[in-house]
Amino acid sequence: MVNLGYHTAKTQGKFIRSLYKAALPQIVRIPIKQTRQAPISIYALSCERDLPEQVASIRSFIRHVGIPDTFTVVSDGSYSESSCNLLRRIHPCVEVVLLTNFVRTDLPQCVLDYAQLHPMGKKLSALMSIPINGTTIYTDSDILFFPGGVDLINLSESNNKYSLYLPDCSMSLDGRIIYDDSEKLNPVNGGFILFKHEFDWTFAIERLANLQEHPSYFTEQTIVHLTMHYNHGQPLCSKKYVLNVEDQFIYPDKSASKDIALRHYVSDVRHKFWFNVGR
């Protein structure tokens, strides 16, 4: 039996995205009504393919959270010059830099090798290169922010010294660099991180260096997971900072509301991202 709700949602999401993509030059010129300042520096690694999502994500942050100190889009090298200029037109806080200019020159060789081999290696190199000066956020481009996201300002101004992570809804880890089952507990999603301090990456990077086979898609997330726990990171509230796929096979987006801070629209529910760009 055909799941009409699921297929209708997929088709609708694809259609809305196509309209949004076609209208990007006009959309980035629409002023965002916001005066509240958010004392946060934000970084996102993205590519030409994800330009519509990146534009929508940035606009949703400014609209619902506030104007960050900077919102830096790190291009993996695929963004055209016109796309870079389009991103900059969203708001004066937005800047675009090339990954090759952003990555630290003193990263371990195993990380540089991974970056040459796989897109997720590029993400790891970007994460390890983010300068932490006060509260700093890394966010994937497939994350939308909602009115409850003003909570991020409270978190940025709190005295909590620990970094915060988005709990994952599945065990998406590279078992080759997990040495004990206890290390699988409390899985971390690498799509959204609130840094309160510089990380010590040594513990996990030693495992990457010792890996005999090629690192893969989930190697990056596993390194983030191990590093976050090694640095005593704490989970964000999963009811407010949402990552789940429970509504994958039904029509509505059951998580989207004015009360949540954000939702990470991972691939299984990516189409639902487009149901909410007008919020």
C-alpha atoms as an extended CHARMM CRD file, in Angstrom:
* protein
*
       279  EXT
         1         1  MET       CA              0.0000000000        0.0000000000        0.0000000000  PROA      1               0.0000000000
         2         2  VAL       CA              1.3650000000        3.3840000000       -1.0260000000  PROA      2               0.0000000000
         3         3  ASN       CA              2.0870000000        5.7870000000        1.8620000000  PROA      3               0.0000000000
         4         4  LEU       CA              0.4260000000        8.8840000000        0.4100000000  PROA      4               0.0000000000
         5         5  GLY       CA              1.3850000000       11.1300000000        3.3230000000  PROA      5               0.0000000000
         6         6  TYR       CA              5.0730000000       10.3000000000        3.0220000000  PROA      6               0.0000000000
         7         7  HSD       CA              5.2340000000       10.6610000000       -0.7660000000  PROA      7               0.0000000000
         8         8  THR       CA              3.1710000000       13.8540000000       -0.7240000000  PROA      8               0.0000000000
         9         9  ALA       CA              5.5360000000       15.3600000000        1.8320000000  PROA      9               0.0000000000
        10        10  LYS       CA              8.5900000000       14.4000000000       -0.2300000000  PROA      10              0.0000000000
        11        11  THR       CA              7.0770000000       15.8850000000       -3.3950000000  PROA      11              0.0000000000
        12        12  GLN       CA              5.9800000000       19.0580000000       -1.6230000000  PROA      12              0.0000000000
        13        13  GLY       CA              9.3840000000       19.5490000000       -0.0140000000  PROA      13              0.0000000000
        14        14  LYS       CA             11.1170000000       19.1290000000       -3.3730000000  PROA      14              0.0000000000
        15        15  PHE       CA              8.7510000000       21.6010000000       -5.0230000000  PROA      15              0.0000000000
        16        16  ILE       CA              9.1310000000       24.2810000000       -2.3230000000  PROA      16              0.0000000000
        17        17  ARG       CA             12.9080000000       23.9070000000       -2.4530000000  PROA      17              0.0000000000
        18        18  SER       CA             12.9110000000       24.4340000000       -6.2280000000  PROA      18              0.0000000000
        19        19  LEU       CA             10.8720000000       27.6230000000       -5.8440000000  PROA      19              0.0000000000
        20        20  TYR       CA             13.1210000000       28.8650000000       -3.0310000000  PROA      20              0.0000000000
        21        21  LYS       CA             16.2520000000       28.1350000000       -5.0530000000  PROA      21              0.0000000000
        22        22  ALA       CA             14.9130000000       29.9980000000       -8.0790000000  PROA      22              0.0000000000
        23        23  ALA       CA             14.0170000000       32.9990000000       -5.9080000000  PROA      23              0.0000000000
        24        24  LEU       CA             17.3060000000       33.1900000000       -3.9450000000  PROA      24              0.0000000000
        25        25  PRO       CA             18.4900000000       36.4840000000       -5.5150000000  PROA      25              0.0000000000
        26        26  GLN       CA             15.2450000000       38.1310000000       -4.3790000000  PROA      26              0.0000000000
        27        27  ILE       CA             15.0600000000       36.3520000000       -1.0010000000  PROA      27              0.0000000000
        28        28  VAL       CA             18.4890000000       37.5350000000        0.1760000000  PROA      28              0.0000000000
        29        29  ARG       CA             17.4050000000       41.1310000000       -0.4440000000  PROA      29              0.0000000000
        30        30  ILE       CA             14.3920000000       40.8510000000        1.8780000000  PROA      30              0.0000000000
        31        31  PRO       CA             15.2930000000       42.6650000000        5.1300000000  PROA      31              0.0000000000
        32        32  ILE       CA             15.2130000000       40.5360000000        8.2690000000  PROA      32              0.0000000000
        33        33  LYS       CA             13.3240000000       42.3460000000       11.0160000000  PROA      33              0.0000000000
        34        34  GLN       CA             15.6570000000       41.9020000000       13.9480000000  PROA      34              0.0000000000
        35        35  THR       CA             17.5130000000       44.2540000000       16.2750000000  PROA      35              0.0000000000
        36        36  ARG       CA             18.4040000000       41.8380000000       19.0910000000  PROA      36              0.0000000000
        37        37  GLN       CA             22.1210000000       41.1070000000       19.2960000000  PROA      37              0.0000000000
        38        38  ALA       CA             23.3580000000       37.5440000000       19.9140000000  PROA      38              0.0000000000
        39        39  PRO       CA             26.8990000000       37.5820000000       21.4060000000  PROA      39              0.0000000000
        40        40  ILE       CA             27.8860000000       34.4580000000       19.4920000000  PROA      40              0.0000000000
        41        41  SER       CA             30.2650000000       33.6760000000       16.6310000000  PROA      41              0.0000000000
        42        42  ILE       CA             28.8460000000       31.0920000000       14.2250000000  PROA      42              0.0000000000
        43        43  TYR       CA             30.5580000000       28.8610000000       11.6820000000  PROA      43              0.0000000000
        44        44  ALA       CA             29.0650000000       26.6040000000        9.0370000000  PROA      44              0.0000000000
        45        45  LEU       CA             30.8160000000       24.4540000000        6.4450000000  PROA      45              0.0000000000
        46        46  SER       CA             28.7790000000       24.0730000000        3.2810000000  PROA      46              0.0000000000
        47        47  CYS       CA             28.8920000000       23.6340000000       -0.4760000000  PROA      47              0.0000000000
        48        48  GLU       CA             27.2050000000       24.8950000000       -3.6360000000  PROA      48              0.0000000000
        49        49  ARG       CA             24.7180000000       22.0120000000       -3.5800000000  PROA      49              0.0000000000
        50        50  ASP       CA             23.3820000000       23.1650000000       -0.2050000000  PROA      50              0.0000000000
        51        51  LEU       CA             23.1290000000       26.8810000000       -0.9990000000  PROA      51              0.0000000000
        52        52  PRO       CA             19.3150000000       27.0650000000       -0.5580000000  PROA      52              0.0000000000
        53        53  GLU       CA             19.5070000000       25.3280000000        2.8330000000  PROA      53              0.0000000000
        54        54  GLN       CA             22.3900000000       27.5520000000        3.9250000000  PROA      54              0.0000000000
        55        55  VAL       CA             20.5050000000       30.7320000000        3.0590000000  PROA      55              0.0000000000
        56        56  ALA       CA             17.3700000000       29.5480000000        4.8570000000  PROA      56              0.0000000000
        57        57  SER       CA             19.3730000000       28.4440000000        7.9090000000  PROA      57              0.0000000000
        58        58  ILE       CA             21.1760000000       31.7840000000        8.2750000000  PROA      58              0.0000000000
        59        59  ARG       CA             17.9860000000       33.7830000000        7.8590000000  PROA      59              0.0000000000
        60        60  SER       CA             16.1860000000       31.6330000000       10.4350000000  PROA      60              0.0000000000
        61        61  PHE       CA             18.9670000000       32.1890000000       12.9850000000  PROA      61              0.0000000000
        62        62  ILE       CA             18.9390000000       35.9610000000       12.5890000000  PROA      62              0.0000000000
        63        63  ARG       CA             15.1290000000       36.1100000000       12.5980000000  PROA      63              0.0000000000
        64        64  HSD       CA             14.5320000000       33.9240000000       15.6490000000  PROA      64              0.0000000000
        65        65  VAL       CA             17.7240000000       34.1510000000       17.7270000000  PROA      65              0.0000000000
        66        66  GLY       CA             19.3630000000       37.4600000000       16.9040000000  PROA      66              0.0000000000
        67        67  ILE       CA             22.1970000000       39.0850000000       15.0040000000  PROA      67              0.0000000000
        68        68  PRO       CA             25.4070000000       37.1780000000       15.7840000000  PROA      68              0.0000000000
        69        69  ASP       CA             28.8100000000       38.8040000000       16.0490000000  PROA      69              0.0000000000
        70        70  THR       CA             29.6600000000       36.9930000000       12.8110000000  PROA      70              0.0000000000
        71        71  PHE       CA             28.1290000000       34.1980000000       10.7770000000  PROA      71              0.0000000000
        72        72  THR       CA             31.0130000000       32.6750000000        8.8450000000  PROA      72              0.0000000000
        73        73  VAL       CA             30.2390000000       30.3070000000        5.9900000000  PROA      73              0.0000000000
        74        74  VAL       CA             33.2710000000       28.1570000000        5.2470000000  PROA      74              0.0000000000
        75        75  SER       CA             33.1070000000       27.1090000000        1.6020000000  PROA      75              0.0000000000
        76        76  ASP       CA             34.4310000000       23.6630000000        0.7810000000  PROA      76              0.0000000000
        77        77  GLY       CA             35.6750000000       25.2180000000       -2.4600000000  PROA      77              0.0000000000
        78        78  SER       CA             32.6260000000       24.5130000000       -4.6010000000  PROA      78              0.0000000000
        79        79  TYR       CA             30.7980000000       27.8090000000       -4.0710000000  PROA      79              0.0000000000
        80        80  SER       CA             30.8920000000       30.0710000000       -7.1080000000  PROA      80              0.0000000000
        81        81  GLU       CA             31.7870000000       33.7220000000       -6.6520000000  PROA      81              0.0000000000
        82        82  SER       CA             28.1750000000       34.6900000000       -7.3610000000  PROA      82              0.0000000000
        83        83  SER       CA             26.9640000000       32.3210000000       -4.6260000000  PROA      83              0.0000000000
        84        84  CYS       CA             29.4880000000       33.7730000000       -2.1680000000  PROA      84              0.0000000000
        85        85  ASN       CA             28.2380000000       37.2670000000       -2.9430000000  PROA      85              0.0000000000
        86        86  LEU       CA             24.6460000000       36.0930000000       -2.5910000000  PROA      86              0.0000000000
        87        87  LEU       CA             25.3800000000       34.7420000000        0.9020000000  PROA      87              0.0000000000
        88        88  ARG       CA             27.0200000000       38.0130000000        1.9130000000  PROA      88              0.0000000000
        89        89  ARG       CA             23.9110000000       39.9230000000        0.8490000000  PROA      89              0.0000000000
        90        90  ILE       CA             21.7970000000       38.1570000000        3.4980000000  PROA      90              0.0000000000
        91        91  HSD       CA             23.1180000000       40.4300000000        6.2580000000  PROA      91              0.0000000000
        92        92  PRO       CA             26.2890000000       42.4000000000        7.0740000000  PROA      92              0.0000000000
        93        93  CYS       CA             27.1890000000       39.8120000000        9.7570000000  PROA      93              0.0000000000
        94        94  VAL       CA             27.6640000000       37.1160000000        7.0920000000  PROA      94              0.0000000000
        95        95  GLU       CA             31.1200000000       36.4340000000        5.7140000000  PROA      95              0.0000000000
        96        96  VAL       CA             32.3620000000       33.6860000000        3.4140000000  PROA      96              0.0000000000
        97        97  VAL       CA             35.8260000000       32.1460000000        3.5450000000  PROA      97              0.0000000000
        98        98  LEU       CA             37.4990000000       29.3360000000        1.6600000000  PROA      98              0.0000000000
        99        99  LEU       CA             38.2450000000       26.1710000000        3.6010000000  PROA      99              0.0000000000
       100       100  THR       CA             41.8060000000       26.1660000000        2.2810000000  PROA      100             0.0000000000
       101       101  ASN       CA             42.3410000000       29.6120000000        3.8260000000  PROA      101             0.0000000000
       102       102  PHE       CA             40.5000000000       28.7210000000        7.0270000000  PROA      102             0.0000000000
       103       103  VAL       CA             42.1560000000       25.4410000000        8.0120000000  PROA      103             0.0000000000
       104       104  ARG       CA             44.9520000000       25.6760000000       10.5650000000  PROA      104             0.0000000000
       105       105  THR       CA             48.3870000000       24.8280000000        9.2450000000  PROA      105             0.0000000000
       106       106  ASP       CA             49.3190000000       22.7780000000       12.3190000000  PROA      106             0.0000000000
       107       107  LEU       CA             46.5920000000       20.1170000000       12.0710000000  PROA      107             0.0000000000
       108       108  PRO       CA             47.7660000000       16.4980000000       12.4200000000  PROA      108             0.0000000000
       109       109  GLN       CA             48.7070000000       14.8160000000        9.1530000000  PROA      109             0.0000000000
       110       110  CYS       CA             46.0250000000       12.1390000000        9.5930000000  PROA      110             0.0000000000
       111       111  VAL       CA             43.3600000000       14.8780000000        9.6370000000  PROA      111             0.0000000000
       112       112  LEU       CA             44.7750000000       16.5280000000        6.5100000000  PROA      112             0.0000000000
       113       113  ASP       CA             44.8600000000       13.1310000000        4.7870000000  PROA      113             0.0000000000
       114       114  TYR       CA             41.2350000000       12.4750000000        5.7650000000  PROA      114             0.0000000000
       115       115  ALA       CA             40.2650000000       15.8880000000        4.3520000000  PROA      115             0.0000000000
       116       116  GLN       CA             41.8510000000       14.9580000000        1.0260000000  PROA      116             0.0000000000
       117       117  LEU       CA             39.9990000000       11.6500000000        1.0100000000  PROA      117             0.0000000000
       118       118  HSD       CA             36.4590000000       12.4560000000        2.1320000000  PROA      118             0.0000000000
       119       119  PRO       CA             34.0820000000       15.4450000000        2.5390000000  PROA      119             0.0000000000
       120       120  MET       CA             33.6130000000       14.5680000000        6.2100000000  PROA      120             0.0000000000
       121       121  GLY       CA             37.3710000000       14.8820000000        6.6120000000  PROA      121             0.0000000000
       122       122  LYS       CA             37.0020000000       18.4600000000        5.3820000000  PROA      122             0.0000000000
       123       123  LYS       CA             34.3790000000       19.0100000000        8.0470000000  PROA      123             0.0000000000
       124       124  LEU       CA             36.6940000000       17.6390000000       10.7430000000  PROA      124             0.0000000000
       125       125  SER       CA             39.4910000000       19.9320000000        9.6030000000  PROA      125             0.0000000000
       126       126  ALA       CA             37.0880000000       22.8840000000        9.7290000000  PROA      126             0.0000000000
       127       127  LEU       CA             35.8450000000       21.9960000000       13.2200000000  PROA      127             0.0000000000
       128       128  MET       CA             39.3850000000       21.7020000000       14.5270000000  PROA      128             0.0000000000
       129       129  SER       CA             40.2590000000       25.1020000000       13.0090000000  PROA      129             0.0000000000
       130       130  ILE       CA             37.4100000000       27.1440000000       14.4990000000  PROA      130             0.0000000000
       131       131  PRO       CA             38.8160000000       29.9020000000       16.7400000000  PROA      131             0.0000000000
       132       132  ILE       CA             37.0410000000       29.8920000000       20.0950000000  PROA      132             0.0000000000
       133       133  ASN       CA             36.7590000000       33.4220000000       21.4660000000  PROA      133             0.0000000000
       134       134  GLY       CA             33.7390000000       33.4310000000       23.7410000000  PROA      134             0.0000000000
       135       135  THR       CA             30.6360000000       31.4070000000       22.9000000000  PROA      135             0.0000000000
       136       136  THR       CA             31.0300000000       29.8800000000       19.4480000000  PROA      136             0.0000000000
       137       137  ILE       CA             28.6410000000       27.6980000000       17.4660000000  PROA      137             0.0000000000
       138       138  TYR       CA             29.1850000000       25.2580000000       14.6410000000  PROA      138             0.0000000000
       139       139  THR       CA             26.0250000000       24.4550000000       12.6860000000  PROA      139             0.0000000000
       140       140  ASP       CA             25.2850000000       22.3500000000        9.6230000000  PROA      140             0.0000000000
       141       141  SER       CA             23.3510000000       24.0110000000        6.8180000000  PROA      141             0.0000000000
       142       142  ASP       CA             20.3460000000       21.6600000000        7.2130000000  PROA      142             0.0000000000
       143       143  ILE       CA             19.3940000000       23.1260000000       10.6010000000  PROA      143             0.0000000000
       144       144  LEU       CA             16.4930000000       25.5520000000       10.9560000000  PROA      144             0.0000000000
       145       145  PHE       CA             16.1160000000       27.7920000000       13.9920000000  PROA      145             0.0000000000
       146       146  PHE       CA             12.7720000000       28.5390000000       15.6430000000  PROA      146             0.0000000000
       147       147  PRO       CA             11.5280000000       31.1710000000       18.1410000000  PROA      147             0.0000000000
       148       148  GLY       CA             12.7060000000       29.0600000000       21.0870000000  PROA      148             0.0000000000
       149       149  GLY       CA             16.2220000000       29.6130000000       19.7640000000  PROA      149             0.0000000000
       150       150  VAL       CA             16.4650000000       32.7740000000       21.8540000000  PROA      150             0.0000000000
       151       151  ASP       CA             17.5290000000       30.2660000000       24.5190000000  PROA      151             0.0000000000
       152       152  LEU       CA             20.9290000000       30.2400000000       22.8000000000  PROA      152             0.0000000000
       153       153  ILE       CA             21.5340000000       33.7810000000       24.0440000000  PROA      153             0.0000000000
       154       154  ASN       CA             20.8510000000       32.6260000000       27.5890000000  PROA      154             0.0000000000
       155       155  LEU       CA             23.2650000000       29.7360000000       27.1290000000  PROA      155             0.0000000000
       156       156  SER       CA             25.9120000000       32.0440000000       25.7000000000  PROA      156             0.0000000000
       157       157  GLU       CA             25.6630000000       34.3200000000       28.7270000000  PROA      157             0.0000000000
       158       158  SER       CA             25.4960000000       31.5720000000       31.3560000000  PROA      158             0.0000000000
       159       159  ASN       CA             28.3660000000       30.7090000000       33.6730000000  PROA      159             0.0000000000
       160       160  ASN       CA             28.3410000000       27.0880000000       32.5040000000  PROA      160             0.0000000000
       161       161  LYS       CA             31.9060000000       26.3630000000       31.4030000000  PROA      161             0.0000000000
       162       162  TYR       CA             31.1210000000       23.1590000000       29.5180000000  PROA      162             0.0000000000
       163       163  SER       CA             30.4790000000       22.8840000000       25.8040000000  PROA      163             0.0000000000
       164       164  LEU       CA             27.0820000000       21.5800000000       24.6900000000  PROA      164             0.0000000000
       165       165  TYR       CA             26.1400000000       19.0390000000       22.0510000000  PROA      165             0.0000000000
       166       166  LEU       CA             23.0870000000       17.9010000000       20.1090000000  PROA      166             0.0000000000
       167       167  PRO       CA             22.1500000000       14.3480000000       21.1880000000  PROA      167             0.0000000000
       168       168  ASP       CA             21.9280000000       11.9580000000       18.2500000000  PROA      168             0.0000000000
       169       169  CYS       CA             18.8950000000        9.7500000000       17.7110000000  PROA      169             0.0000000000
       170       170  SER       CA             20.9070000000        6.7650000000       16.4910000000  PROA      170             0.0000000000
       171       171  MET       CA             24.2690000000        5.1120000000       16.9820000000  PROA      171             0.0000000000
       172       172  SER       CA             25.9870000000        6.6080000000       13.9180000000  PROA      172             0.0000000000
       173       173  LEU       CA             29.5420000000        5.7770000000       14.9250000000  PROA      173             0.0000000000
       174       174  ASP       CA             32.6110000000        4.2500000000       13.3010000000  PROA      174             0.0000000000
       175       175  GLY       CA             33.1270000000        1.1300000000       15.4050000000  PROA      175             0.0000000000
       176       176  ARG       CA             36.7790000000        0.8570000000       14.3190000000  PROA      176             0.0000000000
       177       177  ILE       CA             37.7720000000        3.7390000000       16.5970000000  PROA      177             0.0000000000
       178       178  ILE       CA             35.4930000000        2.7490000000       19.4670000000  PROA      178             0.0000000000
       179       179  TYR       CA             37.5770000000        0.6100000000       21.7950000000  PROA      179             0.0000000000
       180       180  ASP       CA             34.9770000000       -0.1570000000       24.4660000000  PROA      180             0.0000000000
       181       181  ASP       CA             31.1720000000       -0.4590000000       24.3950000000  PROA      181             0.0000000000
       182       182  SER       CA             30.9000000000        2.1300000000       27.1600000000  PROA      182             0.0000000000
       183       183  GLU       CA             32.2650000000        4.7050000000       24.6900000000  PROA      183             0.0000000000
       184       184  LYS       CA             29.0690000000        4.3740000000       22.6310000000  PROA      184             0.0000000000
       185       185  LEU       CA             26.8930000000        5.8680000000       25.3630000000  PROA      185             0.0000000000
       186       186  ASN       CA             25.2080000000        9.2500000000       24.8460000000  PROA      186             0.0000000000
       187       187  PRO       CA             25.8910000000        9.5770000000       21.0950000000  PROA      187             0.0000000000
       188       188  VAL       CA             26.8420000000       13.0420000000       19.8910000000  PROA      188             0.0000000000
       189       189  ASN       CA             25.6260000000       14.5140000000       16.6160000000  PROA      189             0.0000000000
       190       190  GLY       CA             28.3030000000       16.5710000000       14.8910000000  PROA      190             0.0000000000
       191       191  GLY       CA             25.8230000000       18.8880000000       13.1880000000  PROA      191             0.0000000000
       192       192  PHE       CA             25.4880000000       21.4030000000       15.9970000000  PROA      192             0.0000000000
       193       193  ILE       CA             28.0290000000       22.2410000000       18.6950000000  PROA      193             0.0000000000
       194       194  LEU       CA             28.0820000000       25.1000000000       21.1790000000  PROA      194             0.0000000000
       195       195  PHE       CA             31.7190000000       25.6330000000       22.1480000000  PROA      195             0.0000000000
       196       196  LYS       CA             32.5240000000       27.2710000000       25.4620000000  PROA      196             0.0000000000
       197       197  HSD       CA             36.2520000000       26.5760000000       25.2400000000  PROA      197             0.0000000000
       198       198  GLU       CA             38.9390000000       25.1210000000       22.9830000000  PROA      198             0.0000000000
       199       199  PHE       CA             38.8080000000       21.3380000000       22.7030000000  PROA      199             0.0000000000
       200       200  ASP       CA             41.6040000000       18.9270000000       23.4130000000  PROA      200             0.0000000000
       201       201  TRP       CA             41.3060000000       16.6690000000       20.3540000000  PROA      201             0.0000000000
       202       202  THR       CA             44.3480000000       14.5020000000       21.1410000000  PROA      202             0.0000000000
       203       203  PHE       CA             42.4840000000       11.5180000000       22.6080000000  PROA      203             0.0000000000
       204       204  ALA       CA             40.3640000000       10.8680000000       19.5000000000  PROA      204             0.0000000000
       205       205  ILE       CA             42.9330000000       11.9740000000       16.9110000000  PROA      205             0.0000000000
       206       206  GLU       CA             45.3730000000        9.3480000000       18.1740000000  PROA      206             0.0000000000
       207       207  ARG       CA             42.7750000000        6.7370000000       17.2380000000  PROA      207             0.0000000000
       208       208  LEU       CA             42.3930000000        8.2320000000       13.7780000000  PROA      208             0.0000000000
       209       209  ALA       CA             46.1700000000        8.1260000000       13.3560000000  PROA      209             0.0000000000
       210       210  ASN       CA             46.1800000000        4.4510000000       14.3640000000  PROA      210             0.0000000000
       211       211  LEU       CA             43.3630000000        3.4930000000       11.9850000000  PROA      211             0.0000000000
       212       212  GLN       CA             44.7480000000        1.0080000000        9.4640000000  PROA      212             0.0000000000
       213       213  GLU       CA             41.9310000000        1.3700000000        6.9140000000  PROA      213             0.0000000000
       214       214  HSD       CA             40.6020000000        4.5260000000        5.2690000000  PROA      214             0.0000000000
       215       215  PRO       CA             38.3680000000        6.7150000000        7.4500000000  PROA      215             0.0000000000
       216       216  SER       CA             34.7350000000        6.8330000000        6.3070000000  PROA      216             0.0000000000
       217       217  TYR       CA             31.5970000000        8.9440000000        6.5590000000  PROA      217             0.0000000000
       218       218  PHE       CA             30.9810000000        8.3860000000       10.2710000000  PROA      218             0.0000000000
       219       219  THR       CA             34.6300000000        8.6310000000       11.3130000000  PROA      219             0.0000000000
       220       220  GLU       CA             34.3070000000       12.4050000000       11.6920000000  PROA      220             0.0000000000
       221       221  GLN       CA             31.2270000000       12.1640000000       13.9020000000  PROA      221             0.0000000000
       222       222  THR       CA             32.8880000000        9.4920000000       16.0320000000  PROA      222             0.0000000000
       223       223  ILE       CA             35.9040000000       11.7320000000       16.5960000000  PROA      223             0.0000000000
       224       224  VAL       CA             33.5600000000       14.5660000000       17.5940000000  PROA      224             0.0000000000
       225       225  HSD       CA             31.6530000000       12.1810000000       19.8820000000  PROA      225             0.0000000000
       226       226  LEU       CA             34.7970000000       10.9490000000       21.6300000000  PROA      226             0.0000000000
       227       227  THR       CA             36.2540000000       14.4460000000       21.8790000000  PROA      227             0.0000000000
       228       228  MET       CA             33.0730000000       15.9710000000       23.2760000000  PROA      228             0.0000000000
       229       229  HSD       CA             32.8920000000       13.4040000000       26.0650000000  PROA      229             0.0000000000
       230       230  TYR       CA             36.6380000000       13.6150000000       26.7270000000  PROA      230             0.0000000000
       231       231  ASN       CA             36.1410000000       17.3620000000       27.2510000000  PROA      231             0.0000000000
       232       232  HSD       CA             33.1550000000       16.7830000000       29.5740000000  PROA      232             0.0000000000
       233       233  GLY       CA             30.5730000000       18.1570000000       27.1520000000  PROA      233             0.0000000000
       234       234  GLN       CA             26.9270000000       18.2190000000       28.1810000000  PROA      234             0.0000000000
       235       235  PRO       CA             23.8020000000       17.4330000000       26.1290000000  PROA      235             0.0000000000
       236       236  LEU       CA             21.3260000000       20.0470000000       25.0250000000  PROA      236             0.0000000000
       237       237  CYS       CA             17.6840000000       19.3560000000       25.8810000000  PROA      237             0.0000000000
       238       238  SER       CA             16.4550000000       17.0310000000       23.1300000000  PROA      238             0.0000000000
       239       239  LYS       CA             12.9040000000       18.3820000000       23.3940000000  PROA      239             0.0000000000
       240       240  LYS       CA             14.0980000000       21.8760000000       22.5600000000  PROA      240             0.0000000000
       241       241  TYR       CA             17.0820000000       21.0170000000       20.3470000000  PROA      241             0.0000000000
       242       242  VAL       CA             15.5470000000       18.4150000000       18.1010000000  PROA      242             0.0000000000
       243       243  LEU       CA             17.0880000000       15.5970000000       16.1380000000  PROA      243             0.0000000000
       244       244  ASN       CA             14.7610000000       12.6990000000       15.4570000000  PROA      244             0.0000000000
       245       245  VAL       CA             13.2200000000       10.8870000000       12.5050000000  PROA      245             0.0000000000
       246       246  GLU       CA             10.0740000000        9.6660000000       14.2480000000  PROA      246             0.0000000000
       247       247  ASP       CA              7.8610000000       11.5050000000       11.7410000000  PROA      247             0.0000000000
       248       248  GLN       CA              9.7540000000       10.2900000000        8.6720000000  PROA      248             0.0000000000
       249       249  PHE       CA              6.8590000000        8.3180000000        7.1750000000  PROA      249             0.0000000000
       250       250  ILE       CA              3.9790000000       10.6940000000        7.9060000000  PROA      250             0.0000000000
       251       251  TYR       CA              3.0400000000       13.9810000000        6.2670000000  PROA      251             0.0000000000
       252       252  PRO       CA              3.4060000000       16.6530000000        8.9930000000  PROA      252             0.0000000000
       253       253  ASP       CA              6.4910000000       17.9120000000       10.7630000000  PROA      253             0.0000000000
       254       254  LYS       CA              5.6170000000       16.8660000000       14.3180000000  PROA      254             0.0000000000
       255       255  SER       CA              8.5440000000       18.6910000000       15.9430000000  PROA      255             0.0000000000
       256       256  ALA       CA              8.2910000000       22.1650000000       14.4360000000  PROA      256             0.0000000000
       257       257  SER       CA              6.8290000000       24.7050000000       16.8490000000  PROA      257             0.0000000000
       258       258  LYS       CA              7.5520000000       28.1360000000       18.2830000000  PROA      258             0.0000000000
       259       259  ASP       CA              8.8020000000       26.4810000000       21.4790000000  PROA      259             0.0000000000
       260       260  ILE       CA             11.7690000000       24.5970000000       20.0260000000  PROA      260             0.0000000000
       261       261  ALA       CA             15.1660000000       26.1800000000       19.4430000000  PROA      261             0.0000000000
       262       262  LEU       CA             16.1320000000       24.2400000000       16.3310000000  PROA      262             0.0000000000
       263       263  ARG       CA             15.6430000000       21.0660000000       14.3710000000  PROA      263             0.0000000000
       264       264  HSD       CA             18.3720000000       19.2500000000       12.4920000000  PROA      264             0.0000000000
       265       265  TYR       CA             16.7290000000       17.9840000000        9.2990000000  PROA      265             0.0000000000
       266       266  VAL       CA             18.9610000000       15.0040000000        8.6060000000  PROA      266             0.0000000000
       267       267  SER       CA             18.5930000000       13.1720000000        5.2970000000  PROA      267             0.0000000000
       268       268  ASP       CA             15.6030000000       11.0060000000        6.3200000000  PROA      268             0.0000000000
       269       269  VAL       CA             13.4860000000       14.0960000000        7.0180000000  PROA      269             0.0000000000
       270       270  ARG       CA             15.2650000000       16.7020000000        4.8790000000  PROA      270             0.0000000000
       271       271  HSD       CA             12.1220000000       17.3800000000        2.8650000000  PROA      271             0.0000000000
       272       272  LYS       CA             10.3560000000       18.6610000000        6.0050000000  PROA      272             0.0000000000
       273       273  PHE       CA             12.9680000000       21.4420000000        6.2490000000  PROA      273             0.0000000000
       274       274  TRP       CA             11.0720000000       23.1960000000        3.4780000000  PROA      274             0.0000000000
       275       275  PHE       CA              7.7490000000       23.1250000000        5.2960000000  PROA      275             0.0000000000
       276       276  ASN       CA              9.1160000000       25.7110000000        7.7320000000  PROA      276             0.0000000000
       277       277  VAL       CA             11.1910000000       28.2450000000        5.7760000000  PROA      277             0.0000000000
       278       278  GLY       CA              8.3530000000       30.7700000000        6.0100000000  PROA      278             0.0000000000
       279       279  ARG       CA              8.0950000000       30.6370000000        9.8070000000  PROA      279             0.0000000000
